[in-house]
Short mmCIF file of N, CA and C and ligand atoms in Angstrom, two decimals:
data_model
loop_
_atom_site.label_atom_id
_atom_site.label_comp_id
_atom_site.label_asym_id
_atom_site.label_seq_id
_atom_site.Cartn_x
_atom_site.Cartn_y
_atom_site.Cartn_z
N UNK A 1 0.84 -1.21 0.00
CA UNK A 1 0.00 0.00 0.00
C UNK A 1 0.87 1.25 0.00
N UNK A 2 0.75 1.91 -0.80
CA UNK A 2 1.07 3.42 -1.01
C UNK A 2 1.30 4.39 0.42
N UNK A 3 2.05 4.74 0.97
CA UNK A 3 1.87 6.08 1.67
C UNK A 3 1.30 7.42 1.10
N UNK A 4 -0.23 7.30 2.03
CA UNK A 4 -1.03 8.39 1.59
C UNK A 4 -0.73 9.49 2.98
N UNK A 5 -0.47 11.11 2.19
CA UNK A 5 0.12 12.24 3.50
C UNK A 5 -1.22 12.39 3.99
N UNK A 6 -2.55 12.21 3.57
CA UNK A 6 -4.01 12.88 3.70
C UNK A 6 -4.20 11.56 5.11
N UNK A 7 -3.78 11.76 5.49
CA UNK A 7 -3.61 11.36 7.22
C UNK A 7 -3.23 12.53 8.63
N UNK A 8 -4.12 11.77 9.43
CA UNK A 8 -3.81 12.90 10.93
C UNK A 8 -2.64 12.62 11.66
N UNK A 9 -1.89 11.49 11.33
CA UNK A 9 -0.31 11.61 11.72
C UNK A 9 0.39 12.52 11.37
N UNK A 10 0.27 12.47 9.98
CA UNK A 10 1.05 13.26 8.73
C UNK A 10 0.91 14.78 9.48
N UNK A 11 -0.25 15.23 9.59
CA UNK A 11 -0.80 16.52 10.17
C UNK A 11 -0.22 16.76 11.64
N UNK A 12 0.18 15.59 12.46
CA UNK A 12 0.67 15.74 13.51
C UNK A 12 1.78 16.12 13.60
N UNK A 13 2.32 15.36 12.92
CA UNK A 13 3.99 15.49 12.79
C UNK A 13 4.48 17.11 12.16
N UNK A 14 3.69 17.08 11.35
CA UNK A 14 3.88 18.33 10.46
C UNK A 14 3.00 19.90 11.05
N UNK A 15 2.91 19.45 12.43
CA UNK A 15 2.33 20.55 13.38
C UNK A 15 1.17 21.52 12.66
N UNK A 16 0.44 21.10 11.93
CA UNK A 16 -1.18 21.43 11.24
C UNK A 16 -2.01 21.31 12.19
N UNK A 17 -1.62 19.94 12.82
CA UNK A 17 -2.93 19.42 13.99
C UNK A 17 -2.06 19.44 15.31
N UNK A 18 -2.71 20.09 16.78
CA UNK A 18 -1.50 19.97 17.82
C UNK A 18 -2.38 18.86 18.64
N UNK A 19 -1.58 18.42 19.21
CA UNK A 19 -1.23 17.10 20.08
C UNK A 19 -0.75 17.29 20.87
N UNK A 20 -1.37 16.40 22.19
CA UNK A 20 -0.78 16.40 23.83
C UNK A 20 0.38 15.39 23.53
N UNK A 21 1.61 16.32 23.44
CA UNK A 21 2.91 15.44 23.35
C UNK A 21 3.60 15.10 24.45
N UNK A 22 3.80 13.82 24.61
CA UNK A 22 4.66 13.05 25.70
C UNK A 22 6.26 12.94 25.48
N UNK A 23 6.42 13.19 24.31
CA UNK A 23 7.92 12.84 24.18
C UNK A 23 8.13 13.28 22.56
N UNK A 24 9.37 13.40 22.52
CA UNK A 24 9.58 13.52 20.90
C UNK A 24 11.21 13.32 20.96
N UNK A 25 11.40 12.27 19.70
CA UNK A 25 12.77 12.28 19.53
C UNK A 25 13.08 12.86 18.27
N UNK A 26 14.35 11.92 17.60
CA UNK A 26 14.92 12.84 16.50
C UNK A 26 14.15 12.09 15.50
N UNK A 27 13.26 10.69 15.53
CA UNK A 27 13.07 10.05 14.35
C UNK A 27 11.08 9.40 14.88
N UNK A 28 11.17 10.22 15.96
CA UNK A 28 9.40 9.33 17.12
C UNK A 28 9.13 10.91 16.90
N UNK A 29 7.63 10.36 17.44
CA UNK A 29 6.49 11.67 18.20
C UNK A 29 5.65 10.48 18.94
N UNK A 30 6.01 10.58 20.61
CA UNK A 30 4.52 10.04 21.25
C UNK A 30 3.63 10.83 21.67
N UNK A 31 2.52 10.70 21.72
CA UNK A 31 1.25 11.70 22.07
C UNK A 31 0.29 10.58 22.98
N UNK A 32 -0.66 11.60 23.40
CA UNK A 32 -1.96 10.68 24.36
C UNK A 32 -2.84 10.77 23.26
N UNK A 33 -2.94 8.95 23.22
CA UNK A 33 -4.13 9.13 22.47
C UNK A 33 -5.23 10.06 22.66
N UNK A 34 -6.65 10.31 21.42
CA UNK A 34 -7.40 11.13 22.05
C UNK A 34 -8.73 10.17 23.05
N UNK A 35 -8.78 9.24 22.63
CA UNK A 35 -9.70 8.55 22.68
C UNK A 35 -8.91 7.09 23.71
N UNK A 36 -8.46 7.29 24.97
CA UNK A 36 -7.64 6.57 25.68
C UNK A 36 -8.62 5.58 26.27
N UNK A 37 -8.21 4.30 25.89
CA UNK A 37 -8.59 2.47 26.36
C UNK A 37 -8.12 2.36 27.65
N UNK A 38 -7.29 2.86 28.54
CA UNK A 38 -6.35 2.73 29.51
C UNK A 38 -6.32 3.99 30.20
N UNK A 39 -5.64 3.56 31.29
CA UNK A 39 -5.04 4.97 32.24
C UNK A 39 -4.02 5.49 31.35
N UNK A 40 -3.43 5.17 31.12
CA UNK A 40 -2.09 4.87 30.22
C UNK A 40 -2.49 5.05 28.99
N UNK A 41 -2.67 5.48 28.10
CA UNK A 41 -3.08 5.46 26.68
C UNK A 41 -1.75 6.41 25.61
N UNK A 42 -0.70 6.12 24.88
CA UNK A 42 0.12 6.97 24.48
C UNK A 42 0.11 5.86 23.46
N UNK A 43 0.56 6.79 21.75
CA UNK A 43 1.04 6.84 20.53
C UNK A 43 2.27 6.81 20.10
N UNK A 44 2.88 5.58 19.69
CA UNK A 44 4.43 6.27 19.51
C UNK A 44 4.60 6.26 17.73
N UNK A 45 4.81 7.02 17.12
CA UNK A 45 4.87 7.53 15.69
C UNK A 45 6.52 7.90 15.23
N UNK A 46 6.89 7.07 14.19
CA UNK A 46 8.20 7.45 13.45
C UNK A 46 7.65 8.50 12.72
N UNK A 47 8.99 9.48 12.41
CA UNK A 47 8.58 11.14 11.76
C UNK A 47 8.17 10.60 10.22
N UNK A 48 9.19 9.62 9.91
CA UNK A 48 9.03 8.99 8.13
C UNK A 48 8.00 8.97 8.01
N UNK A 49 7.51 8.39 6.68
CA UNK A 49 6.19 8.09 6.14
C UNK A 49 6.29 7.18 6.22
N UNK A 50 5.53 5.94 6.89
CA UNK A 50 5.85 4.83 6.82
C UNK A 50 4.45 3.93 6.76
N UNK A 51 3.41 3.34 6.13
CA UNK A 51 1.72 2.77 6.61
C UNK A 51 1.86 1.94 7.52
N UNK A 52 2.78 1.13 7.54
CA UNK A 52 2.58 0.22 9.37
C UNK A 52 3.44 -0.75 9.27
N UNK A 53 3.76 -1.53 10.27
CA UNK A 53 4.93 -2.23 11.19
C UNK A 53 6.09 -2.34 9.94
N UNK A 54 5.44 -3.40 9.09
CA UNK A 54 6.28 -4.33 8.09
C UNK A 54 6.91 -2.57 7.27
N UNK A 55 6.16 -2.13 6.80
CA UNK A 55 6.76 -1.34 6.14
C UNK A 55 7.69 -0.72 6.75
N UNK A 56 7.66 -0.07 7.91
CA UNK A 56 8.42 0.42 8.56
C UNK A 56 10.18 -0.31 8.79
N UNK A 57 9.80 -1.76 9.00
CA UNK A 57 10.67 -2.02 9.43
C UNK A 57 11.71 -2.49 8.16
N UNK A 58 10.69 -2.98 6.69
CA UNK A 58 11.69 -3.00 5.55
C UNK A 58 11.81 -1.75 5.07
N UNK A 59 11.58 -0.69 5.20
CA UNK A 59 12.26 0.66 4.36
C UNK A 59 12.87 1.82 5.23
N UNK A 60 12.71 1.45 6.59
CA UNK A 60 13.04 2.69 7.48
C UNK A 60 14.87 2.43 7.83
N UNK A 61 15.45 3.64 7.91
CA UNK A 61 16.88 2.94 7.79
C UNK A 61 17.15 2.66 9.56
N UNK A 62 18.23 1.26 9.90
CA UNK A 62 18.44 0.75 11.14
C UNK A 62 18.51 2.27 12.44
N UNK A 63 19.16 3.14 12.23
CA UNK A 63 19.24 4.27 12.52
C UNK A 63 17.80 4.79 13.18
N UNK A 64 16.90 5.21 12.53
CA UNK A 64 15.23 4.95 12.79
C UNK A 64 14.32 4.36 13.45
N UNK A 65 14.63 2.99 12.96
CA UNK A 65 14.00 1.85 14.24
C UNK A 65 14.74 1.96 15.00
N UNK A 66 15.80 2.15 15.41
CA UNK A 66 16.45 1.77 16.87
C UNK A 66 15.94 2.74 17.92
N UNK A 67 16.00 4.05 17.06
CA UNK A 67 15.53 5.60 18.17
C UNK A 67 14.11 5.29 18.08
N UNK A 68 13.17 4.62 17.13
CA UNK A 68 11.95 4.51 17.43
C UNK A 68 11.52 3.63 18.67
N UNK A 69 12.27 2.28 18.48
CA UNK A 69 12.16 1.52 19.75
C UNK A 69 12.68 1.81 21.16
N UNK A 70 13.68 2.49 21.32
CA UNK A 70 14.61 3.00 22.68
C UNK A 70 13.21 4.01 22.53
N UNK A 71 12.68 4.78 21.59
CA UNK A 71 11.64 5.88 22.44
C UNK A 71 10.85 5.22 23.23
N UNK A 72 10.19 3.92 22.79
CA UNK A 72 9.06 3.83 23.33
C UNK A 72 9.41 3.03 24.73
N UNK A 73 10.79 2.48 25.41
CA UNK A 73 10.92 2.42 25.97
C UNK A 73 11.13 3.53 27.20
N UNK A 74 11.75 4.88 26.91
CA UNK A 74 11.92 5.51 27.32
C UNK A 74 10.18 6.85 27.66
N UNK A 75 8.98 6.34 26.87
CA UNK A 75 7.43 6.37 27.33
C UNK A 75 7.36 5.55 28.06
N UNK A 76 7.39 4.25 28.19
CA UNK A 76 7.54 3.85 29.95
C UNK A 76 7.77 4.11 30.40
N UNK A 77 8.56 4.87 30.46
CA UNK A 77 9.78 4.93 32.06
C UNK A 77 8.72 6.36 32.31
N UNK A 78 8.51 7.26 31.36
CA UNK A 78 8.18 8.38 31.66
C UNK A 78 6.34 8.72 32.32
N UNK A 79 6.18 7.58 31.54
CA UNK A 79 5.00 7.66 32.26
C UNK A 79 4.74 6.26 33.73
N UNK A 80 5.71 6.26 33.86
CA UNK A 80 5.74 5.29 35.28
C UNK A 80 4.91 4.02 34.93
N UNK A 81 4.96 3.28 33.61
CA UNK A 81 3.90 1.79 34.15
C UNK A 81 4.79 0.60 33.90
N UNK A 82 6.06 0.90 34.69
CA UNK A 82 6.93 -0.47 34.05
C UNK A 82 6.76 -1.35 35.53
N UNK A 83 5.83 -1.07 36.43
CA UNK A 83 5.74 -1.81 37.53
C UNK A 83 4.29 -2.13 37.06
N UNK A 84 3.19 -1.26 36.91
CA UNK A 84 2.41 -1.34 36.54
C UNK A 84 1.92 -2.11 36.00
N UNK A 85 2.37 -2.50 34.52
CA UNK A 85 1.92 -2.90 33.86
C UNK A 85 1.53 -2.57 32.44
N UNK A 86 2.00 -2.91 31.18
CA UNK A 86 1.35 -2.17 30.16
C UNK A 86 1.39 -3.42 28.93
N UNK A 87 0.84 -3.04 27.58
CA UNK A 87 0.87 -3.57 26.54
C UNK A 87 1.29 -2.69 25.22
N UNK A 88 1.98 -3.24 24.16
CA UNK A 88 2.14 -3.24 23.32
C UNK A 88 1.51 -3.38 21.82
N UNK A 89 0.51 -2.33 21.18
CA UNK A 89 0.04 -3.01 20.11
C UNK A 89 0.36 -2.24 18.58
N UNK A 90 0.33 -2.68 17.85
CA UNK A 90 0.43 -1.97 16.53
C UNK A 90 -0.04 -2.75 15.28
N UNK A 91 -1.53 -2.35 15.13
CA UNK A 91 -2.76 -2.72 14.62
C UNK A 91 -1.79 -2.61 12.59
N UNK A 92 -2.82 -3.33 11.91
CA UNK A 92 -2.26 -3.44 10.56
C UNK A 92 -3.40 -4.63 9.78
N UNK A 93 -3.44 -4.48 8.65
CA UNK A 93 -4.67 -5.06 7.97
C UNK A 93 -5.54 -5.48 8.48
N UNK A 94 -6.33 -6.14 7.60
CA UNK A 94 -8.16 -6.21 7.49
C UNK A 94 -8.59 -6.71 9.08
N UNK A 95 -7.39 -7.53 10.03
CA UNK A 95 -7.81 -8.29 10.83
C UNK A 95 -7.36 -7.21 12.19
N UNK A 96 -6.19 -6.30 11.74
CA UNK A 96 -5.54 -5.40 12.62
C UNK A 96 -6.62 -4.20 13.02
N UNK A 97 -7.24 -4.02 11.97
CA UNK A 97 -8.15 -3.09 11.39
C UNK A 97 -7.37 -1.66 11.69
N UNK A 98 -6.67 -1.56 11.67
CA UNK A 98 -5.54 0.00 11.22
C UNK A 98 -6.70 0.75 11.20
N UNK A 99 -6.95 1.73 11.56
CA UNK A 99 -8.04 3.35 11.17
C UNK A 99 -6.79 4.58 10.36
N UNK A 100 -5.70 4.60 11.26
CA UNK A 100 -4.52 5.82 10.62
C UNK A 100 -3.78 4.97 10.10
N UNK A 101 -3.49 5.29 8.61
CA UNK A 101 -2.26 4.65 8.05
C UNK A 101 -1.63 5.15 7.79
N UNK A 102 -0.49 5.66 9.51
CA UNK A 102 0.78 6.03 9.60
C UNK A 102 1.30 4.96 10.56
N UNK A 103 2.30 4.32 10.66
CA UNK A 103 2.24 3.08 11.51
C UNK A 103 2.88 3.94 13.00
N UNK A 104 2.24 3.22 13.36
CA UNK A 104 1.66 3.71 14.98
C UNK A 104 2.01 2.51 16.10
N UNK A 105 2.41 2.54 17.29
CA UNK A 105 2.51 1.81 18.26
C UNK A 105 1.77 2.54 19.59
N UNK A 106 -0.03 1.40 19.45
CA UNK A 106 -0.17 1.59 21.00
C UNK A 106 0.55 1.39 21.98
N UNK A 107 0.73 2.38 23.29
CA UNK A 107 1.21 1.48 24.42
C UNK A 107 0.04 2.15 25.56
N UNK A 108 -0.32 0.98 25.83
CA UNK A 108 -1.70 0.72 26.98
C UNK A 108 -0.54 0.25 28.40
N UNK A 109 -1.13 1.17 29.01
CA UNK A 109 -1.44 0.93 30.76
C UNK A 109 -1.56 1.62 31.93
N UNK A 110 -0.95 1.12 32.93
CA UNK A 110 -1.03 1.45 33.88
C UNK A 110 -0.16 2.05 35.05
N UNK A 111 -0.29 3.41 36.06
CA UNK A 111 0.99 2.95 37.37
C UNK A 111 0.23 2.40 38.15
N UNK A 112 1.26 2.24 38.97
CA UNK A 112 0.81 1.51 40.21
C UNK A 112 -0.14 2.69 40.78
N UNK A 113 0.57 3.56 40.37
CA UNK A 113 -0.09 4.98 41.51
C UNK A 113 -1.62 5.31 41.45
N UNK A 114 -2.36 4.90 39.88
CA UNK A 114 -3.54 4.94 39.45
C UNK A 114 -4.62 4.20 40.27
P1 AMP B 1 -5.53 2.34 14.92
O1 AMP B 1 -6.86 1.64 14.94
O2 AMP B 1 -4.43 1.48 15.44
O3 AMP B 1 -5.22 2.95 13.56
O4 AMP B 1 -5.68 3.52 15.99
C1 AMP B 1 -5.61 4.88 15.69
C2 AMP B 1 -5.69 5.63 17.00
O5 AMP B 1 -5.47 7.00 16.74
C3 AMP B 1 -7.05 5.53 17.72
O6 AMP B 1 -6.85 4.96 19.02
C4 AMP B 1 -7.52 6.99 17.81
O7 AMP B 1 -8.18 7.28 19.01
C5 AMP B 1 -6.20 7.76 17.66
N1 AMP B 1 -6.33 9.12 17.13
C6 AMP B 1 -6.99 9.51 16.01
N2 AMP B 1 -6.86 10.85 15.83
C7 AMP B 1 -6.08 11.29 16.85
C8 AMP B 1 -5.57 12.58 17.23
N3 AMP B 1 -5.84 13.69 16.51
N4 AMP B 1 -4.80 12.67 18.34
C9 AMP B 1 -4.52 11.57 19.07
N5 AMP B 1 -4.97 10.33 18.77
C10 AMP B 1 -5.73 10.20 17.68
#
């Protein structure tokens, strides 16, 4: 599938649309979701264009994924749920049912403190 920009990532990243930002690196943007499943509800987004996981991970250069993944470790830590508790998701075809196709990593949970 094509990377289409007529997305609200695209708009995120590209500061059109503002967002409750949690973190931002040189190659991420995490935000609170708007619509949060969890106490815990945060977005972690590579700046690239990328539609989701697979793509990401065959065209994005090693450089990219690495600061994408150390980010989203470093949204745990920041939002306190590594005692807690949290999950990992990043939705993708018909069965994933993707809504934004900018590839995206939920991270759902919780602190203890909640
Ligand atoms: P997915 O089904 O994995 O594509 O999920 C997309 C997520 O993006 C949903 O959980 C939405 O609530 C969230 N979302 C959509 N628009 C925005 C926005 N402007 N700011 C923050 N989160 C958003």
């Amino acid at each position: 599938m094509q990377y289409d920009k007529n997305n609200v990532f695209y708009k995120i990243i590209n500061k059109t649309i503002k967002t409750n930002i949690v973190l931002e690196g040189e190659h991420f943007l995490a935000f609170h979701d708007i619509t949060p499943k969890a106490p815990v509800h945060v977005l972690v987004i590579p700046k690239g264009c990328y539609v989701d996981y697979r793509d990401f991970i065959e065209s994005a250069t090693d450089e990219e994924i690495l600061d994408f993944q150390k980010g989203i470790q470093k949204v745990i830590d920041k939002m306190k749920i590594r005692e807690g508790g949290y999950r990992l998701i990043s939705n993708s075809g018909k069965f994933g049912q993707q809504e934004v196709m900018h590839m995206h990593v939920h991270i759902l949970g919780k602190s203890i403190d909640d």
